[in-house]
Amino acid sequence: MHGFYRYSDSAAVACFTAGTRIATATGHAPAETLRPGARLRLADGGLTTLRLVLTQQARPGPEAPAAPIRLQKNALGPGRPARRLVLSPQHRVHMPDLGGLVPAKALTVLPRIGPLRDGRAQLYIHLVLDRHAILLAEGLPCESFWPGAQAMKALAPQERRRVRAIMGTRPEPALPLIRVQEARRQLAALSAQPKMRSPSKIGTRSLGSGDSTDVREWKIAASRISPNPSDAHISTSVRANRI
């Protein structure tokens, strides 16, 4: 099923950017090439099925709150991310030392992470699953779509209904959601304790002790899935794909 609708202009929407490689059952694939039915690799080693893909072409303003966030390679430790990663400001990253998910813009208190102000248009991609989960984006554990108030407000009514039909009316977050100011406070405190953990090592702990969730243990062969030539991106609309 295909649908078209317009996002509201909101910096609060959490998305991956085009070119971000997402771990799948068969390797890594750019987020914009994924289609409903794809099997995605979870950070805990399991697999899940992609149910809905929402995309938005947007040109962020120069102000920091709206600018996408750039994480340089290894900014949070070896392989985290495995190469440069760009996220929307509100897209959450799993930070084990903080015990939850942190908006990307909160990470700008750390070295080698900051707003991307090149002014270029970004293609943003939502990946909607049956439940909120932690995916691997360039090797970094990041959330799938979370139907929070701001994200749902940015969708057209028919797309809100689709998301609710998939995720239910009372979804649970995969991990605690940490607010920006609280995350910045905790990150600053951790960074000030070099004997305990340097800024470049924050977030390198795996999701569970003794499991295979550390990015360095992933043995996923990289592969790129060619986008469907007939699926042209539309600069003023959002494309919705659903199984």
Tab-separated table of C-alpha atoms in Angstrom:
chain	number	residue	atom	x	y	z
A	1	MET	CA	0.000	0.000	0.000
A	2	HIS	CA	1.305	3.444	-0.875
A	3	GLY	CA	0.256	6.821	0.492
A	4	PHE	CA	1.440	10.404	0.229
A	5	TYR	CA	1.149	13.108	2.861
A	6	ARG	CA	2.936	16.211	4.032
A	7	TYR	CA	4.849	16.444	7.264
A	8	SER	CA	4.441	19.564	9.363
A	9	ASP	CA	7.622	21.614	9.654
A	10	SER	CA	8.905	20.329	12.979
A	11	ALA	CA	12.396	19.850	14.365
A	12	ALA	CA	10.944	17.392	16.862
A	13	VAL	CA	10.575	14.508	14.401
A	14	ALA	CA	13.120	11.728	14.984
A	15	CYS	CA	14.477	10.149	11.798
A	16	PHE	CA	17.441	8.534	10.122
A	17	THR	CA	18.989	10.390	7.188
A	18	ALA	CA	19.458	8.960	3.713
A	19	GLY	CA	22.680	7.013	3.334
A	20	THR	CA	22.593	5.676	6.901
A	21	ARG	CA	23.330	1.955	6.754
A	22	ILE	CA	20.918	-0.150	8.796
A	23	ALA	CA	21.821	-3.708	9.849
A	24	THR	CA	19.537	-6.277	8.211
A	25	ALA	CA	19.365	-10.058	8.211
A	26	THR	CA	21.540	-10.137	5.083
A	27	GLY	CA	23.927	-7.250	5.679
A	28	HIS	CA	23.813	-3.469	5.795
A	29	ALA	CA	21.406	-1.477	3.631
A	30	PRO	CA	20.921	2.291	3.257
A	31	ALA	CA	17.802	3.353	5.153
A	32	GLU	CA	16.180	4.865	2.055
A	33	THR	CA	16.302	1.518	0.209
A	34	LEU	CA	14.450	-0.447	2.885
A	35	ARG	CA	10.916	-1.581	2.172
A	36	PRO	CA	8.168	-3.087	4.339
A	37	GLY	CA	8.784	-6.767	4.903
A	38	ALA	CA	12.550	-6.357	5.237
A	39	ARG	CA	14.090	-8.264	8.120
A	40	LEU	CA	16.111	-5.928	10.313
A	41	ARG	CA	18.798	-6.870	12.830
A	42	LEU	CA	18.147	-5.760	16.401
A	43	ALA	CA	20.923	-4.613	18.708
A	44	ASP	CA	20.264	-7.589	20.994
A	45	GLY	CA	20.960	-10.012	18.150
A	46	GLY	CA	17.364	-10.782	17.187
A	47	LEU	CA	15.469	-9.988	14.011
A	48	THR	CA	12.311	-7.990	13.391
A	49	THR	CA	10.140	-7.167	10.391
A	50	LEU	CA	9.890	-3.646	9.024
A	51	ARG	CA	6.209	-2.720	8.802
A	52	LEU	CA	6.051	0.849	7.546
A	53	VAL	CA	8.467	3.344	5.975
A	54	LEU	CA	7.825	7.095	6.119
A	55	THR	CA	10.054	9.587	4.356
A	56	GLN	CA	10.358	13.363	4.309
A	57	GLN	CA	12.469	15.663	2.164
A	58	ALA	CA	13.401	18.687	4.282
A	59	ARG	CA	15.846	21.564	4.238
A	60	PRO	CA	16.667	22.354	7.864
A	61	GLY	CA	17.205	25.936	8.922
A	62	PRO	CA	20.622	27.176	10.063
A	63	GLU	CA	19.598	27.377	13.717
A	64	ALA	CA	21.075	24.651	15.919
A	65	PRO	CA	17.767	23.197	17.229
A	66	ALA	CA	16.663	22.273	13.698
A	67	ALA	CA	20.042	21.207	12.310
A	68	PRO	CA	20.716	17.473	11.962
A	69	ILE	CA	23.359	16.033	14.286
A	70	ARG	CA	26.621	14.635	12.927
A	71	LEU	CA	28.488	11.908	14.839
A	72	GLN	CA	31.987	11.348	13.550
A	73	LYS	CA	33.338	7.824	13.151
A	74	ASN	CA	34.122	6.230	16.552
A	75	ALA	CA	32.754	9.267	18.416
A	76	LEU	CA	31.269	7.018	21.112
A	77	GLY	CA	33.949	4.325	20.989
A	78	PRO	CA	35.379	1.849	18.463
A	79	GLY	CA	32.813	1.154	15.775
A	80	ARG	CA	30.225	3.455	17.376
A	81	PRO	CA	29.430	4.597	14.795
A	82	ALA	CA	31.474	2.630	12.259
A	83	ARG	CA	31.470	5.653	9.957
A	84	ARG	CA	30.026	9.170	10.046
A	85	LEU	CA	26.373	9.127	11.066
A	86	VAL	CA	23.815	11.931	10.664
A	87	LEU	CA	20.549	11.842	12.639
A	88	SER	CA	17.695	14.270	13.139
A	89	PRO	CA	18.112	16.190	16.438
A	90	GLN	CA	15.480	14.180	18.323
A	91	HIS	CA	16.496	10.720	17.138
A	92	ARG	CA	17.503	8.705	20.192
A	93	VAL	CA	20.709	6.748	20.679
A	94	HIS	CA	21.181	4.025	23.269
A	95	MET	CA	23.659	5.201	25.913
A	96	PRO	CA	24.326	2.301	28.308
A	97	ASP	CA	26.082	4.490	30.882
A	98	LEU	CA	22.936	6.581	31.204
A	99	GLY	CA	20.633	3.586	31.208
A	100	GLY	CA	18.403	4.648	28.362
A	101	LEU	CA	17.823	6.410	25.054
A	102	VAL	CA	19.178	9.908	24.535
A	103	PRO	CA	18.210	12.425	21.806
A	104	ALA	CA	21.078	12.985	19.386
A	105	LYS	CA	21.161	16.717	20.120
A	106	ALA	CA	21.999	15.970	23.773
A	107	LEU	CA	25.214	14.267	22.633
A	108	THR	CA	26.675	17.545	21.353
A	109	VAL	CA	28.297	18.060	24.771
A	110	LEU	CA	30.714	15.291	23.745
A	111	PRO	CA	33.728	15.648	21.422
A	112	ARG	CA	33.304	14.979	17.699
A	113	ILE	CA	29.504	15.323	17.805
A	114	GLY	CA	27.734	18.484	16.678
A	115	PRO	CA	25.105	20.095	14.431
A	116	LEU	CA	25.509	19.795	10.684
A	117	ARG	CA	24.962	23.262	9.226
A	118	ASP	CA	25.719	22.757	5.550
A	119	GLY	CA	22.176	23.839	4.609
A	120	ARG	CA	21.626	20.919	2.261
A	121	ALA	CA	18.249	19.226	2.043
A	122	GLN	CA	18.015	15.972	3.967
A	123	LEU	CA	15.912	12.932	3.172
A	124	TYR	CA	14.623	11.718	6.547
A	125	ILE	CA	13.386	8.161	7.035
A	126	HIS	CA	11.169	6.648	9.751
A	127	LEU	CA	11.318	2.880	10.242
A	128	VAL	CA	8.142	1.666	11.944
A	129	LEU	CA	8.086	-1.754	13.634
A	130	ASP	CA	5.418	-3.650	15.553
A	131	ARG	CA	7.074	-2.378	18.716
A	132	HIS	CA	9.656	0.231	19.625
A	133	ALA	CA	13.078	-1.415	19.338
A	134	ILE	CA	16.804	-0.760	19.081
A	135	LEU	CA	18.295	-1.087	15.610
A	136	LEU	CA	21.906	-0.757	14.469
A	137	ALA	CA	22.656	2.332	12.369
A	138	GLU	CA	26.268	2.363	11.193
A	139	GLY	CA	26.902	-0.027	14.090
A	140	LEU	CA	25.430	2.358	16.673
A	141	PRO	CA	22.325	1.251	18.622
A	142	CYS	CA	19.529	3.686	17.695
A	143	GLU	CA	15.779	3.578	18.137
A	144	SER	CA	13.151	2.672	15.590
A	145	PHE	CA	10.153	4.982	15.225
A	146	TRP	CA	8.642	6.022	18.561
A	147	PRO	CA	5.044	7.364	18.339
A	148	GLY	CA	5.537	10.226	20.766
A	149	ALA	CA	3.237	13.230	20.858
A	150	GLN	CA	5.379	15.451	18.620
A	151	ALA	CA	6.120	12.714	16.090
A	152	MET	CA	2.453	11.765	15.808
A	153	LYS	CA	1.396	15.397	15.528
A	154	ALA	CA	3.675	15.737	12.490
A	155	LEU	CA	1.805	12.966	10.665
A	156	ALA	CA	-1.368	13.281	8.665
A	157	PRO	CA	-4.453	11.710	10.315
A	158	GLN	CA	-4.460	8.669	8.038
A	159	GLU	CA	-0.806	7.969	8.820
A	160	ARG	CA	-1.421	8.296	12.551
A	161	ARG	CA	-4.103	5.651	12.154
A	162	ARG	CA	-1.668	3.384	10.302
A	163	VAL	CA	0.965	3.726	12.994
A	164	ARG	CA	-1.566	3.019	15.758
A	165	ALA	CA	-2.838	-0.025	13.856
A	166	ILE	CA	0.718	-1.377	13.756
A	167	MET	CA	2.010	-0.387	17.203
A	168	GLY	CA	-1.222	-0.235	19.168
A	169	THR	CA	-2.620	2.649	21.166
A	170	ARG	CA	-0.412	2.133	24.244
A	171	PRO	CA	3.094	1.211	23.036
A	172	GLU	CA	5.952	0.794	25.488
A	173	PRO	CA	9.430	2.244	24.896
A	174	ALA	CA	12.232	-0.271	24.408
A	175	LEU	CA	14.300	1.542	27.052
A	176	PRO	CA	13.802	4.601	29.298
A	177	LEU	CA	13.594	7.854	27.328
A	178	ILE	CA	15.958	10.430	28.814
A	179	ARG	CA	15.229	14.135	28.305
A	180	VAL	CA	17.825	16.378	26.676
A	181	GLN	CA	18.773	18.470	29.709
A	182	GLU	CA	19.035	15.466	32.010
A	183	ALA	CA	21.140	13.590	29.467
A	184	ARG	CA	23.481	16.559	29.033
A	185	ARG	CA	23.874	16.851	32.786
A	186	GLN	CA	24.757	13.170	33.152
A	187	LEU	CA	27.092	13.193	30.146
A	188	ALA	CA	28.934	16.240	31.462
A	189	ALA	CA	29.356	14.521	34.824
A	190	LEU	CA	30.737	11.372	33.172
A	191	SER	CA	33.096	13.383	30.985
A	192	ALA	CA	34.471	15.111	34.077
A	193	GLN	CA	35.575	11.762	35.523
A	194	PRO	CA	38.439	10.658	33.222
A	195	LYS	CA	39.562	7.889	35.534
A	196	MET	CA	36.149	6.282	35.233
A	197	ARG	CA	35.371	6.857	31.556
A	198	SER	CA	36.736	9.243	28.963
A	199	PRO	CA	34.265	10.999	26.578
A	200	SER	CA	35.379	8.829	23.654
A	201	LYS	CA	34.521	5.663	25.576
A	202	ILE	CA	31.062	6.689	26.768
A	203	GLY	CA	28.439	4.389	25.297
A	204	THR	CA	30.788	1.527	24.392
A	205	ARG	CA	29.314	-0.971	26.819
A	206	SER	CA	27.112	-3.610	25.189
A	207	LEU	CA	23.380	-3.987	25.784
A	208	GLY	CA	23.827	-7.029	27.986
A	209	SER	CA	26.620	-8.783	29.813
A	210	GLY	CA	27.991	-11.863	28.122
A	211	ASP	CA	25.901	-11.485	24.985
A	212	SER	CA	26.927	-10.672	21.437
A	213	THR	CA	25.508	-7.165	21.271
A	214	ASP	CA	28.791	-5.267	21.233
A	215	VAL	CA	29.223	-3.777	17.778
A	216	ARG	CA	32.756	-5.155	17.510
A	217	GLU	CA	31.309	-8.668	17.671
A	218	TRP	CA	28.906	-8.193	14.798
A	219	LYS	CA	29.964	-10.114	11.698
A	220	ILE	CA	27.455	-8.685	9.264
A	221	ALA	CA	28.614	-8.577	5.661
A	222	ALA	CA	28.028	-5.154	4.132
A	223	SER	CA	25.631	-5.070	1.217
A	224	ARG	CA	23.768	-2.301	-0.552
A	225	ILE	CA	20.258	-2.749	-1.881
A	226	SER	CA	19.587	-0.752	-5.015
A	227	PRO	CA	16.600	1.554	-4.626
A	228	ASN	CA	13.617	0.965	-6.883
A	229	PRO	CA	14.046	3.388	-9.813
A	230	SER	CA	10.289	3.961	-9.909
A	231	ASP	CA	10.273	5.117	-6.269
A	232	ALA	CA	11.304	8.698	-6.959
A	233	HIS	CA	11.703	10.925	-3.907
A	234	ILE	CA	9.265	13.829	-3.682
A	235	SER	CA	10.632	16.962	-2.065
A	236	THR	CA	7.330	18.257	-0.698
A	237	SER	CA	5.747	15.023	0.460
A	238	VAL	CA	6.248	12.006	2.653
A	239	ARG	CA	5.963	8.546	1.160
A	240	ALA	CA	4.348	5.851	3.293
A	241	ASN	CA	4.883	2.198	2.481
A	242	ARG	CA	3.207	-0.569	4.383
A	243	ILE	CA	2.944	-4.320	4.020
